[in-house]
């Protein structure tokens, strides 16, 4: 069974200060890695799907990358509206394993 | 607008009471899911359904029941057998061809009185 670990648990950044969130997992093989954003009191919102090592996806200030054992969510020049909890999940079909998330706070 | 609607937003359960959480989607998705979210834990799958009149247990199905009589609706009942029901409950749906891309509702916070 896949285990998904996210780090750090929480991250506070100044506006414009770039950083990266990490998602590591234990089972290799043909299954996807998914990133979601969750605002307080809301459901998660899908961001990216990655399948192959070396693959990258971008959306505004976010870029997700994938290696054989981990994924990074890079945040470039973040703004306060990027504050949220970022979840990663790994799996195939309906068998998804979610991490506990990184709570990101961007300070103006 | 297409999406998933969960109701109520907040729900309180008394001892020994069954409560039902509503989930409706107008995305024409075949698959629907119920997840439970607790502080410090990842989302855990309770039940899922891939077609009408069919559903499967997820990782933590004990104390819960579901039905799928219509494609648009997937209600979750939290029974009195669920001894620790306080949690944030999330309903999701997906297309059959893209099952891992989940569309979530806004959630229901269930608390015990």
mmCIF file of N, CA and C in Angstrom, chain B:
data_model
loop_
_atom_site.group_PDB
_atom_site.id
_atom_site.type_symbol
_atom_site.label_atom_id
_atom_site.label_comp_id
_atom_site.label_asym_id
_atom_site.label_seq_id
_atom_site.Cartn_x
_atom_site.Cartn_y
_atom_site.Cartn_z
ATOM 1 N N UNK B 1 -24.479 26.859 -13.279
ATOM 2 C CA UNK B 1 -23.097 26.385 -13.242
ATOM 3 C C UNK B 1 -23.068 24.920 -12.867
ATOM 4 N N UNK B 2 -22.168 24.155 -13.533
ATOM 5 C CA UNK B 2 -22.031 22.754 -13.183
ATOM 6 C C UNK B 2 -21.207 22.605 -11.927
ATOM 7 N N UNK B 3 -21.584 21.601 -11.122
ATOM 8 C CA UNK B 3 -20.809 21.388 -9.913
ATOM 9 C C UNK B 3 -21.450 20.374 -9.009
ATOM 10 N N UNK B 4 -20.914 20.302 -7.792
ATOM 11 C CA UNK B 4 -21.406 19.373 -6.786
ATOM 12 C C UNK B 4 -21.923 20.165 -5.603
ATOM 13 N N UNK B 5 -23.127 19.828 -5.178
ATOM 14 C CA UNK B 5 -23.744 20.531 -4.064
ATOM 15 C C UNK B 5 -23.898 19.590 -2.885
ATOM 16 N N UNK B 6 -23.322 19.984 -1.763
ATOM 17 C CA UNK B 6 -23.488 19.216 -0.534
ATOM 18 C C UNK B 6 -24.341 20.013 0.439
ATOM 19 N N UNK B 7 -25.201 19.300 1.153
ATOM 20 C CA UNK B 7 -25.999 19.955 2.180
ATOM 21 C C UNK B 7 -26.295 18.971 3.297
ATOM 22 N N UNK B 8 -26.470 19.466 4.548
ATOM 23 C CA UNK B 8 -26.257 20.853 4.922
ATOM 24 C C UNK B 8 -24.773 21.171 5.061
ATOM 25 N N UNK B 9 -24.446 22.419 5.315
ATOM 26 C CA UNK B 9 -23.060 22.809 5.533
ATOM 27 C C UNK B 9 -22.589 22.334 6.915
ATOM 28 N N UNK B 10 -23.487 22.448 7.892
ATOM 29 C CA UNK B 10 -23.199 22.007 9.254
ATOM 30 C C UNK B 10 -24.322 21.079 9.719
ATOM 31 N N UNK B 11 -23.966 20.038 10.451
ATOM 32 C CA UNK B 11 -24.951 19.065 10.920
ATOM 33 C C UNK B 11 -24.531 18.575 12.298
ATOM 34 N N UNK B 12 -25.533 18.438 13.163
ATOM 35 C CA UNK B 12 -25.261 17.961 14.509
ATOM 36 C C UNK B 12 -26.023 16.657 14.727
ATOM 37 N N UNK B 13 -25.354 15.709 15.314
ATOM 38 C CA UNK B 13 -25.967 14.402 15.559
ATOM 39 C C UNK B 13 -26.064 14.132 17.047
ATOM 40 N N UNK B 14 -27.224 13.644 17.460
ATOM 41 C CA UNK B 14 -27.407 13.237 18.839
ATOM 42 C C UNK B 14 -27.028 11.773 18.981
ATOM 43 N N UNK B 15 -26.786 11.360 20.190
ATOM 44 C CA UNK B 15 -26.449 9.975 20.502
ATOM 45 C C UNK B 15 -27.520 9.035 19.950
ATOM 46 N N UNK B 16 -27.112 8.000 19.249
ATOM 47 C CA UNK B 16 -28.043 6.999 18.764
ATOM 48 C C UNK B 16 -28.829 7.401 17.526
ATOM 49 N N UNK B 17 -28.524 8.526 16.970
ATOM 50 C CA UNK B 17 -29.289 9.041 15.837
ATOM 51 C C UNK B 17 -28.568 8.737 14.519
ATOM 52 N N UNK B 18 -29.329 8.416 13.486
ATOM 53 C CA UNK B 18 -28.788 8.342 12.134
ATOM 54 C C UNK B 18 -28.979 9.699 11.461
ATOM 55 N N UNK B 19 -28.004 10.130 10.695
ATOM 56 C CA UNK B 19 -28.146 11.370 9.944
ATOM 57 C C UNK B 19 -27.720 11.129 8.496
ATOM 58 N N UNK B 20 -28.326 11.890 7.575
ATOM 59 C CA UNK B 20 -28.031 11.706 6.157
ATOM 60 C C UNK B 20 -27.479 12.996 5.576
ATOM 61 N N UNK B 21 -26.357 12.852 4.866
ATOM 62 C CA UNK B 21 -25.713 13.966 4.192
ATOM 63 C C UNK B 21 -26.062 13.873 2.708
ATOM 64 N N UNK B 22 -26.437 15.014 2.155
ATOM 65 C CA UNK B 22 -26.865 15.034 0.760
ATOM 66 C C UNK B 22 -25.709 15.412 -0.160
ATOM 67 N N UNK B 23 -25.677 14.802 -1.354
ATOM 68 C CA UNK B 23 -24.702 15.141 -2.381
ATOM 69 C C UNK B 23 -25.376 15.038 -3.736
ATOM 70 N N UNK B 24 -25.406 16.127 -4.476
ATOM 71 C CA UNK B 24 -26.011 16.175 -5.804
ATOM 72 C C UNK B 24 -25.000 16.761 -6.790
ATOM 73 N N UNK B 25 -24.903 16.171 -7.985
ATOM 74 C CA UNK B 25 -24.001 16.725 -9.010
ATOM 75 C C UNK B 25 -24.731 16.858 -10.341
ATOM 76 N N UNK B 26 -24.385 17.897 -11.065
ATOM 77 C CA UNK B 26 -24.966 18.109 -12.395
ATOM 78 C C UNK B 26 -23.875 18.141 -13.460
ATOM 79 N N UNK B 27 -22.801 17.397 -13.211
ATOM 80 C CA UNK B 27 -21.678 17.319 -14.138
ATOM 81 C C UNK B 27 -21.807 16.131 -15.095
ATOM 82 N N UNK B 28 -22.854 15.351 -14.910
ATOM 83 C CA UNK B 28 -23.064 14.139 -15.716
ATOM 84 C C UNK B 28 -21.928 13.126 -15.519
ATOM 85 N N UNK B 29 -21.335 13.133 -14.329
ATOM 86 C CA UNK B 29 -20.273 12.175 -14.024
ATOM 87 C C UNK B 29 -20.878 10.845 -13.582
ATOM 88 N N UNK B 30 -20.224 9.761 -14.021
ATOM 89 C CA UNK B 30 -20.701 8.439 -13.618
ATOM 90 C C UNK B 30 -20.273 8.077 -12.201
ATOM 91 N N UNK B 31 -19.039 8.436 -11.836
ATOM 92 C CA UNK B 31 -18.480 8.012 -10.551
ATOM 93 C C UNK B 31 -18.683 9.073 -9.477
ATOM 94 N N UNK B 32 -19.029 8.604 -8.274
ATOM 95 C CA UNK B 32 -19.178 9.494 -7.129
ATOM 96 C C UNK B 32 -18.533 8.854 -5.908
ATOM 97 N N UNK B 33 -18.088 9.697 -4.984
ATOM 98 C CA UNK B 33 -17.283 9.243 -3.853
ATOM 99 C C UNK B 33 -17.670 10.002 -2.581
ATOM 100 N N UNK B 34 -17.462 9.355 -1.455
ATOM 101 C CA UNK B 34 -17.528 10.026 -0.161
ATOM 102 C C UNK B 34 -16.192 9.837 0.551
ATOM 103 N N UNK B 35 -15.648 10.983 1.007
ATOM 104 C CA UNK B 35 -14.410 10.990 1.781
ATOM 105 C C UNK B 35 -14.671 11.610 3.152
ATOM 106 N N UNK B 36 -13.861 11.213 4.087
ATOM 107 C CA UNK B 36 -13.878 11.803 5.423
ATOM 108 C C UNK B 36 -12.532 12.479 5.636
ATOM 109 N N UNK B 37 -12.557 13.697 6.216
ATOM 110 C CA UNK B 37 -11.325 14.441 6.473
ATOM 111 C C UNK B 37 -11.273 14.794 7.956
ATOM 112 N N UNK B 38 -10.237 14.330 8.614
ATOM 113 C CA UNK B 38 -9.994 14.633 10.020
ATOM 114 C C UNK B 38 -8.703 15.441 10.129
ATOM 115 N N UNK B 39 -8.622 16.318 11.118
ATOM 116 C CA UNK B 39 -7.400 17.130 11.281
ATOM 117 C C UNK B 39 -6.164 16.239 11.388
ATOM 118 N N UNK B 40 -5.127 16.582 10.633
ATOM 119 C CA UNK B 40 -3.878 15.839 10.716
ATOM 120 C C UNK B 40 -3.873 14.531 9.967
ATOM 121 N N UNK B 41 -4.964 14.224 9.260
ATOM 122 C CA UNK B 41 -5.016 12.987 8.482
ATOM 123 C C UNK B 41 -5.366 13.289 7.036
ATOM 124 N N UNK B 42 -4.947 12.420 6.172
ATOM 125 C CA UNK B 42 -5.325 12.571 4.778
ATOM 126 C C UNK B 42 -6.779 12.181 4.568
ATOM 127 N N UNK B 43 -7.318 12.561 3.435
ATOM 128 C CA UNK B 43 -8.686 12.154 3.105
ATOM 129 C C UNK B 43 -8.760 10.630 3.047
ATOM 130 N N UNK B 44 -9.829 10.097 3.634
ATOM 131 C CA UNK B 44 -10.024 8.635 3.622
ATOM 132 C C UNK B 44 -11.341 8.308 2.932
ATOM 133 N N UNK B 45 -11.297 7.294 2.073
ATOM 134 C CA UNK B 45 -12.447 6.946 1.253
ATOM 135 C C UNK B 45 -13.434 6.099 2.051
ATOM 136 N N UNK B 46 -14.706 6.517 2.050
ATOM 137 C CA UNK B 46 -15.738 5.792 2.779
ATOM 138 C C UNK B 46 -16.470 4.830 1.846
ATOM 139 N N UNK B 47 -17.044 5.357 0.776
ATOM 140 C CA UNK B 47 -17.753 4.571 -0.230
ATOM 141 C C UNK B 47 -17.556 5.232 -1.587
ATOM 142 N N UNK B 48 -17.692 4.433 -2.636
ATOM 143 C CA UNK B 48 -17.713 4.997 -3.966
ATOM 144 C C UNK B 48 -18.686 4.219 -4.844
ATOM 145 N N UNK B 49 -19.114 4.890 -5.907
ATOM 146 C CA UNK B 49 -20.084 4.295 -6.824
ATOM 147 C C UNK B 49 -19.649 4.646 -8.243
ATOM 148 N N UNK B 50 -19.617 3.636 -9.098
ATOM 149 C CA UNK B 50 -19.201 3.879 -10.475
ATOM 150 C C UNK B 50 -20.383 3.961 -11.427
ATOM 151 N N UNK B 51 -21.509 3.365 -11.044
ATOM 152 C CA UNK B 51 -22.714 3.468 -11.850
ATOM 153 C C UNK B 51 -23.924 3.441 -10.937
ATOM 154 N N UNK B 52 -25.059 3.792 -11.470
ATOM 155 C CA UNK B 52 -26.301 3.787 -10.713
ATOM 156 C C UNK B 52 -26.595 2.377 -10.204
ATOM 157 N N UNK B 53 -27.127 2.328 -8.982
ATOM 158 C CA UNK B 53 -27.510 1.073 -8.330
ATOM 159 C C UNK B 53 -26.337 0.148 -8.016
ATOM 160 N N UNK B 54 -25.149 0.706 -7.957
ATOM 161 C CA UNK B 54 -23.966 -0.079 -7.596
ATOM 162 C C UNK B 54 -23.019 0.800 -6.782
ATOM 163 N N UNK B 55 -22.454 0.237 -5.714
ATOM 164 C CA UNK B 55 -21.467 0.980 -4.923
ATOM 165 C C UNK B 55 -20.568 -0.015 -4.207
ATOM 166 N N UNK B 56 -19.384 0.480 -3.832
ATOM 167 C CA UNK B 56 -18.396 -0.366 -3.168
ATOM 168 C C UNK B 56 -17.893 0.312 -1.904
ATOM 169 N N UNK B 57 -17.509 -0.499 -0.936
ATOM 170 C CA UNK B 57 -16.918 0.018 0.285
ATOM 171 C C UNK B 57 -15.512 0.546 0.019
ATOM 172 N N UNK B 58 -15.209 1.632 0.696
ATOM 173 C CA UNK B 58 -13.850 2.147 0.680
ATOM 174 C C UNK B 58 -13.082 1.629 1.873
ATOM 175 N N UNK B 59 -12.139 2.420 2.346
ATOM 176 C CA UNK B 59 -11.253 1.973 3.426
ATOM 177 C C UNK B 59 -11.892 2.026 4.813
ATOM 178 N N UNK B 60 -12.920 2.901 4.983
ATOM 179 C CA UNK B 60 -13.480 3.081 6.322
ATOM 180 C C UNK B 60 -15.011 3.064 6.269
ATOM 181 N N UNK B 61 -15.612 2.044 5.693
ATOM 182 C CA UNK B 61 -17.059 1.997 5.460
ATOM 183 C C UNK B 61 -17.884 1.666 6.704
ATOM 184 N N UNK B 62 -17.281 1.119 7.738
ATOM 185 C CA UNK B 62 -18.051 0.682 8.902
ATOM 186 C C UNK B 62 -18.764 1.849 9.569
ATOM 187 N N UNK B 63 -20.083 1.666 9.790
ATOM 188 C CA UNK B 63 -20.876 2.706 10.422
ATOM 189 C C UNK B 63 -21.498 3.692 9.447
ATOM 190 N N UNK B 64 -21.305 3.452 8.154
ATOM 191 C CA UNK B 64 -21.862 4.305 7.114
ATOM 192 C C UNK B 64 -22.669 3.473 6.124
ATOM 193 N N UNK B 65 -23.629 4.117 5.447
ATOM 194 C CA UNK B 65 -24.328 3.469 4.350
ATOM 195 C C UNK B 65 -24.602 4.498 3.265
ATOM 196 N N UNK B 66 -24.758 4.002 2.032
ATOM 197 C CA UNK B 66 -25.016 4.887 0.899
ATOM 198 C C UNK B 66 -26.070 4.262 -0.002
ATOM 199 N N UNK B 67 -26.575 5.056 -0.934
ATOM 200 C CA UNK B 67 -27.441 4.573 -1.996
ATOM 201 C C UNK B 67 -27.104 5.353 -3.259
ATOM 202 N N UNK B 68 -27.410 4.751 -4.413
ATOM 203 C CA UNK B 68 -27.188 5.440 -5.690
ATOM 204 C C UNK B 68 -28.348 5.074 -6.602
ATOM 205 N N UNK B 69 -29.489 5.700 -6.326
ATOM 206 C CA UNK B 69 -30.697 5.436 -7.110
ATOM 207 C C UNK B 69 -30.757 6.293 -8.364
ATOM 208 N N UNK B 70 -30.070 7.416 -8.347
ATOM 209 C CA UNK B 70 -30.017 8.304 -9.494
ATOM 210 C C UNK B 70 -28.568 8.668 -9.785
ATOM 211 N N UNK B 71 -28.264 8.949 -11.020
ATOM 212 C CA UNK B 71 -26.893 9.296 -11.406
ATOM 213 C C UNK B 71 -26.432 10.558 -10.684
ATOM 214 N N UNK B 72 -27.361 11.481 -10.448
ATOM 215 C CA UNK B 72 -26.997 12.780 -9.899
ATOM 216 C C UNK B 72 -26.828 12.779 -8.385
ATOM 217 N N UNK B 73 -27.281 11.747 -7.704
ATOM 218 C CA UNK B 73 -27.384 11.807 -6.255
ATOM 219 C C UNK B 73 -26.680 10.638 -5.576
ATOM 220 N N UNK B 74 -25.969 10.933 -4.482
ATOM 221 C CA UNK B 74 -25.228 9.890 -3.767
ATOM 222 C C UNK B 74 -25.249 10.242 -2.284
ATOM 223 N N UNK B 75 -26.368 10.038 -1.593
ATOM 224 C CA UNK B 75 -26.449 10.409 -0.180
ATOM 225 C C UNK B 75 -25.693 9.442 0.728
ATOM 226 N N UNK B 76 -25.161 9.992 1.791
ATOM 227 C CA UNK B 76 -24.415 9.208 2.790
ATOM 228 C C UNK B 76 -25.161 9.263 4.123
ATOM 229 N N UNK B 77 -25.428 8.101 4.705
ATOM 230 C CA UNK B 77 -26.029 8.036 6.034
ATOM 231 C C UNK B 77 -24.966 7.644 7.045
ATOM 232 N N UNK B 78 -24.845 8.448 8.070
ATOM 233 C CA UNK B 78 -23.944 8.139 9.181
ATOM 234 C C UNK B 78 -24.805 7.490 10.256
ATOM 235 N N UNK B 79 -24.603 6.226 10.506
ATOM 236 C CA UNK B 79 -25.468 5.505 11.423
ATOM 237 C C UNK B 79 -24.964 5.620 12.862
ATOM 238 N N UNK B 80 -25.804 5.171 13.781
ATOM 239 C CA UNK B 80 -25.428 5.208 15.199
ATOM 240 C C UNK B 80 -24.267 4.259 15.485
ATOM 241 N N UNK B 81 -23.979 3.359 14.565
ATOM 242 C CA UNK B 81 -22.852 2.440 14.740
ATOM 243 C C UNK B 81 -21.505 3.121 14.550
ATOM 244 N N UNK B 82 -21.519 4.301 13.955
ATOM 245 C CA UNK B 82 -20.277 5.057 13.772
ATOM 246 C C UNK B 82 -19.998 5.819 15.052
ATOM 247 N N UNK B 83 -19.039 5.356 15.838
ATOM 248 C CA UNK B 83 -18.831 5.886 17.182
ATOM 249 C C UNK B 83 -18.057 7.179 17.227
ATOM 250 N N UNK B 84 -17.385 7.496 16.152
ATOM 251 C CA UNK B 84 -16.603 8.736 16.112
ATOM 252 C C UNK B 84 -16.938 9.510 14.840
ATOM 253 N N UNK B 85 -18.157 10.032 14.731
ATOM 254 C CA UNK B 85 -18.589 10.606 13.461
ATOM 255 C C UNK B 85 -18.121 12.036 13.224
ATOM 256 N N UNK B 86 -17.608 12.715 14.228
ATOM 257 C CA UNK B 86 -17.223 14.114 14.049
ATOM 258 C C UNK B 86 -16.098 14.226 13.040
ATOM 259 N N UNK B 87 -16.378 14.916 11.937
ATOM 260 C CA UNK B 87 -15.398 15.057 10.856
ATOM 261 C C UNK B 87 -15.988 15.962 9.790
ATOM 262 N N UNK B 88 -15.156 16.299 8.818
ATOM 263 C CA UNK B 88 -15.567 17.051 7.639
ATOM 264 C C UNK B 88 -15.758 16.031 6.526
ATOM 265 N N UNK B 89 -16.971 15.981 5.968
ATOM 266 C CA UNK B 89 -17.296 14.978 4.961
ATOM 267 C C UNK B 89 -17.342 15.626 3.576
ATOM 268 N N UNK B 90 -16.650 15.013 2.654
ATOM 269 C CA UNK B 90 -16.532 15.543 1.295
ATOM 270 C C UNK B 90 -17.071 14.547 0.288
ATOM 271 N N UNK B 91 -17.916 15.046 -0.572
ATOM 272 C CA UNK B 91 -18.427 14.271 -1.697
ATOM 273 C C UNK B 91 -17.667 14.695 -2.947
ATOM 274 N N UNK B 92 -17.412 13.764 -3.827
ATOM 275 C CA UNK B 92 -16.684 14.073 -5.056
ATOM 276 C C UNK B 92 -17.267 13.269 -6.208
ATOM 277 N N UNK B 93 -16.980 13.712 -7.421
ATOM 278 C CA UNK B 93 -17.377 12.951 -8.607
ATOM 279 C C UNK B 93 -16.245 12.997 -9.627
ATOM 280 N N UNK B 94 -16.301 12.096 -10.582
ATOM 281 C CA UNK B 94 -15.297 12.092 -11.648
ATOM 282 C C UNK B 94 -15.888 11.426 -12.887
ATOM 283 N N UNK B 95 -15.265 11.712 -14.016
ATOM 284 C CA UNK B 95 -15.626 11.026 -15.251
ATOM 285 C C UNK B 95 -15.019 9.627 -15.239
ATOM 286 N N UNK B 96 -15.674 8.720 -15.881
ATOM 287 C CA UNK B 96 -15.171 7.349 -15.941
ATOM 288 C C UNK B 96 -13.784 7.285 -16.563
ATOM 289 N N UNK B 97 -13.556 8.141 -17.573
ATOM 290 C CA UNK B 97 -12.284 8.088 -18.300
ATOM 291 C C UNK B 97 -11.147 8.769 -17.558
ATOM 292 N N UNK B 98 -11.453 9.442 -16.452
ATOM 293 C CA UNK B 98 -10.434 10.249 -15.778
ATOM 294 C C UNK B 98 -10.699 10.189 -14.284
ATOM 295 N N UNK B 99 -10.684 8.998 -13.706
ATOM 296 C CA UNK B 99 -11.208 8.806 -12.363
ATOM 297 C C UNK B 99 -10.452 9.518 -11.274
ATOM 298 N N UNK B 100 -9.169 9.771 -11.496
ATOM 299 C CA UNK B 100 -8.398 10.389 -10.429
ATOM 300 C C UNK B 100 -8.582 11.901 -10.369
ATOM 301 N N UNK B 101 -9.175 12.511 -11.378
ATOM 302 C CA UNK B 101 -9.424 13.946 -11.357
ATOM 303 C C UNK B 101 -10.775 14.149 -10.702
ATOM 304 N N UNK B 102 -10.741 14.402 -9.417
ATOM 305 C CA UNK B 102 -11.958 14.501 -8.630
ATOM 306 C C UNK B 102 -12.455 15.936 -8.550
ATOM 307 N N UNK B 103 -13.769 16.075 -8.637
ATOM 308 C CA UNK B 103 -14.417 17.363 -8.420
ATOM 309 C C UNK B 103 -15.138 17.253 -7.082
ATOM 310 N N UNK B 104 -14.793 18.137 -6.144
ATOM 311 C CA UNK B 104 -15.322 18.044 -4.791
ATOM 312 C C UNK B 104 -16.428 19.057 -4.540
ATOM 313 N N UNK B 105 -17.329 18.691 -3.651
ATOM 314 C CA UNK B 105 -18.282 19.627 -3.114
ATOM 315 C C UNK B 105 -17.642 20.447 -2.009
ATOM 316 N N UNK B 106 -18.418 21.313 -1.380
ATOM 317 C CA UNK B 106 -17.899 22.209 -0.342
ATOM 318 C C UNK B 106 -17.873 21.589 1.037
ATOM 319 N N UNK B 107 -18.379 20.379 1.154
ATOM 320 C CA UNK B 107 -18.253 19.654 2.414
ATOM 321 C C UNK B 107 -19.372 19.890 3.408
ATOM 322 N N UNK B 108 -19.511 18.928 4.315
ATOM 323 C CA UNK B 108 -20.428 19.016 5.456
ATOM 324 C C UNK B 108 -19.633 18.747 6.724
ATOM 325 N N UNK B 109 -19.716 19.646 7.671
ATOM 326 C CA UNK B 109 -19.078 19.449 8.970
ATOM 327 C C UNK B 109 -20.098 18.817 9.912
ATOM 328 N N UNK B 110 -19.805 17.584 10.307
ATOM 329 C CA UNK B 110 -20.687 16.855 11.216
ATOM 330 C C UNK B 110 -20.086 16.863 12.615
ATOM 331 N N UNK B 111 -20.912 17.229 13.589
ATOM 332 C CA UNK B 111 -20.462 17.242 14.983
ATOM 333 C C UNK B 111 -21.464 16.477 15.837
ATOM 334 N N UNK B 112 -20.988 15.970 16.955
ATOM 335 C CA UNK B 112 -21.835 15.216 17.875
ATOM 336 C C UNK B 112 -22.234 16.094 19.045
ATOM 337 N N UNK B 113 -23.547 16.112 19.357
ATOM 338 C CA UNK B 113 -24.022 16.912 20.489
ATOM 339 C C UNK B 113 -23.782 16.173 21.790
#
